[in-house]
JSON list of C-alpha atoms in Angstrom, two decimals:
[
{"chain": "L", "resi": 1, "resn": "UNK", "atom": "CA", "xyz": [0.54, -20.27, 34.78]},
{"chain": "L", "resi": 2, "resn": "UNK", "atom": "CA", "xyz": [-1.22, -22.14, 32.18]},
{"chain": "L", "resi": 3, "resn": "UNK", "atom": "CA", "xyz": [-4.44, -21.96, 34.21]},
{"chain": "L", "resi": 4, "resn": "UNK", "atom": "CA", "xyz": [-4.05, -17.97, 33.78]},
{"chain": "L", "resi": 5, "resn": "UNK", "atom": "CA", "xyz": [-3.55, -19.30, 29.63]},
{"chain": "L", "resi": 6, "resn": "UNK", "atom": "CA", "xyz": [-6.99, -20.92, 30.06]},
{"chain": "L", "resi": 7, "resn": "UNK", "atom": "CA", "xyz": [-8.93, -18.54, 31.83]},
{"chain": "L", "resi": 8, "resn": "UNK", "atom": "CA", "xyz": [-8.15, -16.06, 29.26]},
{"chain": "L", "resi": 9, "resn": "UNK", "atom": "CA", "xyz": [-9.49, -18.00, 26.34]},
{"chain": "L", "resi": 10, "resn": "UNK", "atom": "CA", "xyz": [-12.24, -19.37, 28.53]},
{"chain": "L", "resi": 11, "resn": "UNK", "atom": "CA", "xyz": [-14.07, -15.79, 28.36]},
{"chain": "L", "resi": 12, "resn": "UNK", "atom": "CA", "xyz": [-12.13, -13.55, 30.67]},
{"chain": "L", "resi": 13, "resn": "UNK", "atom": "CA", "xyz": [-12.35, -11.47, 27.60]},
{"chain": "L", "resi": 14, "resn": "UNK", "atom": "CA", "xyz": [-15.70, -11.60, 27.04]},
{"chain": "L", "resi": 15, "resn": "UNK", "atom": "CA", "xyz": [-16.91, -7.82, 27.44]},
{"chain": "L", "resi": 16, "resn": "UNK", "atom": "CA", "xyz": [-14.48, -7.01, 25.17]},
{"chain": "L", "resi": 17, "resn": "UNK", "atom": "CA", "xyz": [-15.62, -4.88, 22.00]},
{"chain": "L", "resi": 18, "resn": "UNK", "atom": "CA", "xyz": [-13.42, -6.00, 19.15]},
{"chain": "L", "resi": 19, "resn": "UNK", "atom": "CA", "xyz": [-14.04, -7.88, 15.27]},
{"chain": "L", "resi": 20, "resn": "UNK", "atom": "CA", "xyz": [-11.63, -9.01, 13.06]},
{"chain": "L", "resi": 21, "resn": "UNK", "atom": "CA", "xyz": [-11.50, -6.80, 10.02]},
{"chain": "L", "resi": 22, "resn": "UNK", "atom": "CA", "xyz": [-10.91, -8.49, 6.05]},
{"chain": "L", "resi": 23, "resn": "UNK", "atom": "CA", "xyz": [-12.23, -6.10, 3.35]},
{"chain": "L", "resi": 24, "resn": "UNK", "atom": "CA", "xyz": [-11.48, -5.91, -0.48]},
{"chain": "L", "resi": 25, "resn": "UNK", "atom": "CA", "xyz": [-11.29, -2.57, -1.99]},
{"chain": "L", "resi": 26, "resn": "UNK", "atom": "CA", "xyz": [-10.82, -0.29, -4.87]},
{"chain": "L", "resi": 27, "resn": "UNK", "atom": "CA", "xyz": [-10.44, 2.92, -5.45]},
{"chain": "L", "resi": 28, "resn": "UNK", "atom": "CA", "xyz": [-7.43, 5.67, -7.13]},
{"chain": "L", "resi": 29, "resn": "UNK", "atom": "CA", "xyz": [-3.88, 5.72, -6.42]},
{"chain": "L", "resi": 30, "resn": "UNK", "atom": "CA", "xyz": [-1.80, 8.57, -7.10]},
{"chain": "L", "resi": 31, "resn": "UNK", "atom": "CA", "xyz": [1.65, 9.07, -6.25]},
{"chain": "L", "resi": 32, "resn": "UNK", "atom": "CA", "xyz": [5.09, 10.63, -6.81]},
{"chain": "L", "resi": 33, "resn": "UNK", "atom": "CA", "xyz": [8.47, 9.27, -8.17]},
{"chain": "L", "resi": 34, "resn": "UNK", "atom": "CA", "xyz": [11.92, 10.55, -8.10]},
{"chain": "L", "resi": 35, "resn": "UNK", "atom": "CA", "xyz": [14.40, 8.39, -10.39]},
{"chain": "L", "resi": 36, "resn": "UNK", "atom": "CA", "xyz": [18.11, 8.32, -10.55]},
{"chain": "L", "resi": 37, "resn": "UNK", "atom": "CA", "xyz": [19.16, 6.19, -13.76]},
{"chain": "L", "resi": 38, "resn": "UNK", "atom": "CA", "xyz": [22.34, 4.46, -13.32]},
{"chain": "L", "resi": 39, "resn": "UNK", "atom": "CA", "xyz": [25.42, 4.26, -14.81]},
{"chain": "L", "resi": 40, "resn": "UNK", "atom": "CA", "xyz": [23.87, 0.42, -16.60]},
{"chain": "L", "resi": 41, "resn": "UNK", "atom": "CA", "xyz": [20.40, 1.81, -17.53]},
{"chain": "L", "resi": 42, "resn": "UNK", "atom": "CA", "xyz": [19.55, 0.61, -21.05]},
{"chain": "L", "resi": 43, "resn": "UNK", "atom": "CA", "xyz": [18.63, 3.73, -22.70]},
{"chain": "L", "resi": 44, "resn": "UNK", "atom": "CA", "xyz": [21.37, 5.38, -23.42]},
{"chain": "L", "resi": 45, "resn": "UNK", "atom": "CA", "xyz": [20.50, 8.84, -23.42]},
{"chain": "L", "resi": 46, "resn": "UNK", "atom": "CA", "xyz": [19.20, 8.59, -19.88]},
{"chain": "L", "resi": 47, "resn": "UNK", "atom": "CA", "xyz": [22.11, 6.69, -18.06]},
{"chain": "L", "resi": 48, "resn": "UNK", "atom": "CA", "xyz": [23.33, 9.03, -14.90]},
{"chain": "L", "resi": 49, "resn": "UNK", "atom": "CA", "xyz": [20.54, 11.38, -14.97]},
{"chain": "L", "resi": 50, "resn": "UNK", "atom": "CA", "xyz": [18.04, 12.23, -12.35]},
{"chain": "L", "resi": 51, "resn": "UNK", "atom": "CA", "xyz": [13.94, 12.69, -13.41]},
{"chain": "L", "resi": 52, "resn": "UNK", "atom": "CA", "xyz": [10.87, 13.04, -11.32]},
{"chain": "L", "resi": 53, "resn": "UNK", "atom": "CA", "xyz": [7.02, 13.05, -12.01]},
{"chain": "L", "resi": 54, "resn": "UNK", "atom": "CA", "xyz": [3.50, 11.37, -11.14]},
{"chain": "L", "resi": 55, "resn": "UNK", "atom": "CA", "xyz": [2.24, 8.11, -11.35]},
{"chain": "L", "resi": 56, "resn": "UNK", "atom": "CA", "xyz": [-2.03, 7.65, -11.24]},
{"chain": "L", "resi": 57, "resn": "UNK", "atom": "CA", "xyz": [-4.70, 4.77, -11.94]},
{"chain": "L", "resi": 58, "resn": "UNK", "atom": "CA", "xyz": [-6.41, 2.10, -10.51]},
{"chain": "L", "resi": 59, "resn": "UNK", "atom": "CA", "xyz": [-5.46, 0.80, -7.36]},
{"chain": "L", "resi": 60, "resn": "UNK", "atom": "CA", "xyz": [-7.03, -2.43, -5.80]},
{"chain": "L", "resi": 61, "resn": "UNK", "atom": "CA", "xyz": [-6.83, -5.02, -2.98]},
{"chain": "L", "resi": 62, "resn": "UNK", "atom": "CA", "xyz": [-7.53, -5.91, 0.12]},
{"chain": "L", "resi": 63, "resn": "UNK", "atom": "CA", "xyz": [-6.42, -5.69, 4.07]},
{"chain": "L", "resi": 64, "resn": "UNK", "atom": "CA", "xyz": [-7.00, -7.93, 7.06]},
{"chain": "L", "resi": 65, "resn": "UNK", "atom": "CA", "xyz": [-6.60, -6.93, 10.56]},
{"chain": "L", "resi": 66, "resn": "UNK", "atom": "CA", "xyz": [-8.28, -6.41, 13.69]},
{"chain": "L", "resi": 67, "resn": "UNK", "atom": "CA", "xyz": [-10.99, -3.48, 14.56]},
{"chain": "L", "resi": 68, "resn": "UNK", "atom": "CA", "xyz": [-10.48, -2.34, 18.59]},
{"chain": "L", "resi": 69, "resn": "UNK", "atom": "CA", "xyz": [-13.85, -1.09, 20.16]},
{"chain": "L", "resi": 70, "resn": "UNK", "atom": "CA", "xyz": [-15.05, -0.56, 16.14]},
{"chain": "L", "resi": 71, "resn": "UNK", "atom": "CA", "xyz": [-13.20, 3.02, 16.03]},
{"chain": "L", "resi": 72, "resn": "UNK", "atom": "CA", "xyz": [-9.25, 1.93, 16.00]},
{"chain": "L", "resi": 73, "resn": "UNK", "atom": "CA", "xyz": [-7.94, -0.29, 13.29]},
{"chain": "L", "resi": 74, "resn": "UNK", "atom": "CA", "xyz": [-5.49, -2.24, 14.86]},
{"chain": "L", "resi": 75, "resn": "UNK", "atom": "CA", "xyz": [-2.62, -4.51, 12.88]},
{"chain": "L", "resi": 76, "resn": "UNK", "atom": "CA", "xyz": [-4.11, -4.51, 9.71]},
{"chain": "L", "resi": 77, "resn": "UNK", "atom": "CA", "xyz": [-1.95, -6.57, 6.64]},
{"chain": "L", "resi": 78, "resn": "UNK", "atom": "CA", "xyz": [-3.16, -4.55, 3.57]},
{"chain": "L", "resi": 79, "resn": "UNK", "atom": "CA", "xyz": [-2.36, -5.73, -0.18]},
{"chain": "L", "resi": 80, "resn": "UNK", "atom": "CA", "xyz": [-2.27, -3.03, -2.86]},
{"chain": "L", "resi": 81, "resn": "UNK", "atom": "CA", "xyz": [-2.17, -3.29, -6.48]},
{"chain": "L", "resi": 82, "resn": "UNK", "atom": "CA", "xyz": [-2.11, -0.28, -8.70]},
{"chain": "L", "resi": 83, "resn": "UNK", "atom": "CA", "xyz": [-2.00, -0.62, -12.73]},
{"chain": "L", "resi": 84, "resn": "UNK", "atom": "CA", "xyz": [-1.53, 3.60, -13.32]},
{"chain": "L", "resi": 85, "resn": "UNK", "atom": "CA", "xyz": [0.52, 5.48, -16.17]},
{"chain": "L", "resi": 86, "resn": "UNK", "atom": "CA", "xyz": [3.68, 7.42, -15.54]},
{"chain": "L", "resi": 87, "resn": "UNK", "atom": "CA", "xyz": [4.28, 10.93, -16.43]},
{"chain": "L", "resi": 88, "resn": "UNK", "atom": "CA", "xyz": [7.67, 12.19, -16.14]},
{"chain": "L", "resi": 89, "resn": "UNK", "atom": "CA", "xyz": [8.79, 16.07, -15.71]},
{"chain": "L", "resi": 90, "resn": "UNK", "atom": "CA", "xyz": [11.02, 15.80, -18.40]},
{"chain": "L", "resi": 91, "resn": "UNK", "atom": "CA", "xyz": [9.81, 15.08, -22.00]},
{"chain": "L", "resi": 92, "resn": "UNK", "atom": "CA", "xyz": [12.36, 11.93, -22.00]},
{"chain": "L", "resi": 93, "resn": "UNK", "atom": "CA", "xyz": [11.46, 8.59, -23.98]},
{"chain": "L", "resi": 94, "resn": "UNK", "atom": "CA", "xyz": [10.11, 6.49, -20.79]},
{"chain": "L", "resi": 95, "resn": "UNK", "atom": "CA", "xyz": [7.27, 9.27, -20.57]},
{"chain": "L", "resi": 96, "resn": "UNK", "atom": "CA", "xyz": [3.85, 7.96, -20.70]},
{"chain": "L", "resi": 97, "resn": "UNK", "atom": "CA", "xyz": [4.59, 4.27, -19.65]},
{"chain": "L", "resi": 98, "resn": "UNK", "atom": "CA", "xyz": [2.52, 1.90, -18.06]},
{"chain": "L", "resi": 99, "resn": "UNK", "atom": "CA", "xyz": [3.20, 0.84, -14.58]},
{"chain": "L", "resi": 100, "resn": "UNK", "atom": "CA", "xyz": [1.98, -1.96, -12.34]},
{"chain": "L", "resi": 101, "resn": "UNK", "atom": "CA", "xyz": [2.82, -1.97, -8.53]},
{"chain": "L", "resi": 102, "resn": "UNK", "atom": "CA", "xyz": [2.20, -4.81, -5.98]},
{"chain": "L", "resi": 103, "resn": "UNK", "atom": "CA", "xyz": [2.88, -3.78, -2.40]},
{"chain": "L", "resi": 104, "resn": "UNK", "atom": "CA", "xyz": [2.00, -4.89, 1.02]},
{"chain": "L", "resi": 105, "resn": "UNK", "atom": "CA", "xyz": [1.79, -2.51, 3.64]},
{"chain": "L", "resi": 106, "resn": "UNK", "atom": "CA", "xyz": [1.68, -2.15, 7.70]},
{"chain": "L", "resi": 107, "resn": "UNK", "atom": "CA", "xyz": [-1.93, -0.05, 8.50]},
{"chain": "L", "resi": 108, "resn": "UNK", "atom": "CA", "xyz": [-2.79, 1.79, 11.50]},
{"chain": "L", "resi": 109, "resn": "UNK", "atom": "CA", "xyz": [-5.71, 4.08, 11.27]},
{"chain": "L", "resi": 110, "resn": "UNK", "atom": "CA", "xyz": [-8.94, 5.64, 12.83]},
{"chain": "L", "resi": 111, "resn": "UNK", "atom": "CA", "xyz": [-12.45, 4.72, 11.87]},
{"chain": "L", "resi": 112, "resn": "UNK", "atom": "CA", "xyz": [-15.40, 6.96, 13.60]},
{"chain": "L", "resi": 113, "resn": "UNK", "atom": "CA", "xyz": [-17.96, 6.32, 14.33]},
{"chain": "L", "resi": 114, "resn": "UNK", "atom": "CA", "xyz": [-20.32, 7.45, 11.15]},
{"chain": "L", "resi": 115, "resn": "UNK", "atom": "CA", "xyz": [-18.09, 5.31, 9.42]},
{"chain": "L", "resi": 116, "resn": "UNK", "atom": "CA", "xyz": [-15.15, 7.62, 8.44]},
{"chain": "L", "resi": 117, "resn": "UNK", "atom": "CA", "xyz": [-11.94, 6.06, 7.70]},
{"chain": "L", "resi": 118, "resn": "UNK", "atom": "CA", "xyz": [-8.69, 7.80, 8.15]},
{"chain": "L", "resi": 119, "resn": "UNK", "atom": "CA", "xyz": [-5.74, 5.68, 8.01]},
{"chain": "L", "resi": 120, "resn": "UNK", "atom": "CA", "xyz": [-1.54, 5.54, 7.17]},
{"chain": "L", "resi": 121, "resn": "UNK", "atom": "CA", "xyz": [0.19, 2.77, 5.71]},
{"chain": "L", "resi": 122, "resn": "UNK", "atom": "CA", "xyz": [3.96, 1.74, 4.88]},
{"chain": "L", "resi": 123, "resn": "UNK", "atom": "CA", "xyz": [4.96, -0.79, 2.51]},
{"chain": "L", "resi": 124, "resn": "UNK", "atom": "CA", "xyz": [8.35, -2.79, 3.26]},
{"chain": "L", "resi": 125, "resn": "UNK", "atom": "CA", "xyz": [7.82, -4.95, 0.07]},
{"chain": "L", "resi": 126, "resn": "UNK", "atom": "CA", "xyz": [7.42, -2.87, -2.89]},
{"chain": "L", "resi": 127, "resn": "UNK", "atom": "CA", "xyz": [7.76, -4.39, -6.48]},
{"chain": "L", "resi": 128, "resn": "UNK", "atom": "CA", "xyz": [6.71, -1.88, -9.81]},
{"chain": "L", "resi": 129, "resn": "UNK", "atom": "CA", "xyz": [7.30, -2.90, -12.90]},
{"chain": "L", "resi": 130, "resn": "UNK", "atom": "CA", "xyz": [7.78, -0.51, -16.14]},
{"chain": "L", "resi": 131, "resn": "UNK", "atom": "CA", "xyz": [6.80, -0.99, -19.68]},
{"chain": "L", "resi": 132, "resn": "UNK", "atom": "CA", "xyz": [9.37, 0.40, -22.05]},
{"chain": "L", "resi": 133, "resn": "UNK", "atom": "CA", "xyz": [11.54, -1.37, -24.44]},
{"chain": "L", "resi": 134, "resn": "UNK", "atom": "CA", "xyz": [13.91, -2.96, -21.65]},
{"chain": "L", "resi": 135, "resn": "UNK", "atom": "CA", "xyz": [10.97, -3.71, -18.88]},
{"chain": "L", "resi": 136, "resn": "UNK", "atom": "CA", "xyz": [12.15, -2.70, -15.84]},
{"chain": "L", "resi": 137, "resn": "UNK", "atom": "CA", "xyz": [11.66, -3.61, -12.64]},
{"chain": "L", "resi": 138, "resn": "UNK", "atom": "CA", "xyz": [11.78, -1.47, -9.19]},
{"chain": "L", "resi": 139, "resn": "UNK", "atom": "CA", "xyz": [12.30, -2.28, -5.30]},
{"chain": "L", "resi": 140, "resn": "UNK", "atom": "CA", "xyz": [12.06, -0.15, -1.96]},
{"chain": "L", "resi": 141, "resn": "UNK", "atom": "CA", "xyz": [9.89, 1.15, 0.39]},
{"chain": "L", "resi": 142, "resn": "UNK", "atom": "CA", "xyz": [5.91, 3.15, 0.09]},
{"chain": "L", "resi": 143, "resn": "UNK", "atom": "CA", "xyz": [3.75, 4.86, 1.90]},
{"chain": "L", "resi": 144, "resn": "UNK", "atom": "CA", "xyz": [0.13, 5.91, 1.65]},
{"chain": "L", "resi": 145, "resn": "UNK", "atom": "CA", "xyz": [-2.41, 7.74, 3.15]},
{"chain": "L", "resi": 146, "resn": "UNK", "atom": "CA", "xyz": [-5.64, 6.51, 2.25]},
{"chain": "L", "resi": 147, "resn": "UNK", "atom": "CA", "xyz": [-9.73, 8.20, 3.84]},
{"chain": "L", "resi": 148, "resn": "UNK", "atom": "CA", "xyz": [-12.49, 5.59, 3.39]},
{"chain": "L", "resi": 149, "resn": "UNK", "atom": "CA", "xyz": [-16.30, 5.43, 4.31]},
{"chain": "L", "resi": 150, "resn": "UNK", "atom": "CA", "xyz": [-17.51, 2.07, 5.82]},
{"chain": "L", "resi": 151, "resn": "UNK", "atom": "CA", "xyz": [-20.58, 1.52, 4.08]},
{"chain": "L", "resi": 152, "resn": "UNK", "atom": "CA", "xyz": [-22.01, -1.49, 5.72]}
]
């Protein structure tokens, strides 16, 4: 068995068509937000009500992975950091605050071969935190859907 191991490393593989991918990037991040305050929220006036709106700014980071045949991205880790402003439906106090998000996400994706990127993400590890009187501080789940040109 560990002669099978060997061969394998030794260049068994070698007509294979596949890089290792690590990339910064920047770019715009734009989202939505729905928000149940609870029953413990420090503002008063918003404790056990339910808000929604947009969040938008400048995103940045970077994402590691592996490129199959240079048109699949394969396993790619991807760090995202967004520092955007919040803009609630309702004209509550919290609107207009500024918001900082630090997420790392899953990628799978499609790159063709002109250099277009389409690819989908999920983030198990979100973290945002709010600026308002009492910071606050946010956990879950993201997505994103993010189209790229490889310029190089």
């Amino acid at each position: 068995m560990w002669k099978y191991i060997f061969l394998c490393f030794l260049g068994a593989g070698a007509g294979a068509n596949a890089s290792v991918l690590i990339e910064p990037y920047v770019g715009y991040a734009s989202g939505t937000e729905a928000i149940t305050y609870a029953s413990t929220y420090p503002t008063t006036a918003l404790r056990n009500t339910d808000d929604s709106g947009n969040i938008g700014g400048f995103a940045y980071g970077g994402r590691m992975g592996f490129l199959l045949g240079h048109f699949i991205i394969l396993a790619a880790a991807d760090q995202a950091v967004v520092a955007a402003n919040e803009k609630l439906d309702s004209n509550t106090v919290n609107n207009g605050n500024s918001w900082k998000q630090a997420t790392w996400f899953g990628t799978l994706g499609f790159q063709a071969p002109f250099g277009l990127r389409i690819m989908g993400s999920y983030g198990w590890d979100f973290q945002a935190d709010e600026s308002v009187t009492t910071p606050v501080h946010y956990k879950g789940t993201a997505m994103k859907f993010a189209v790229g040109w490889n310029i190089m």
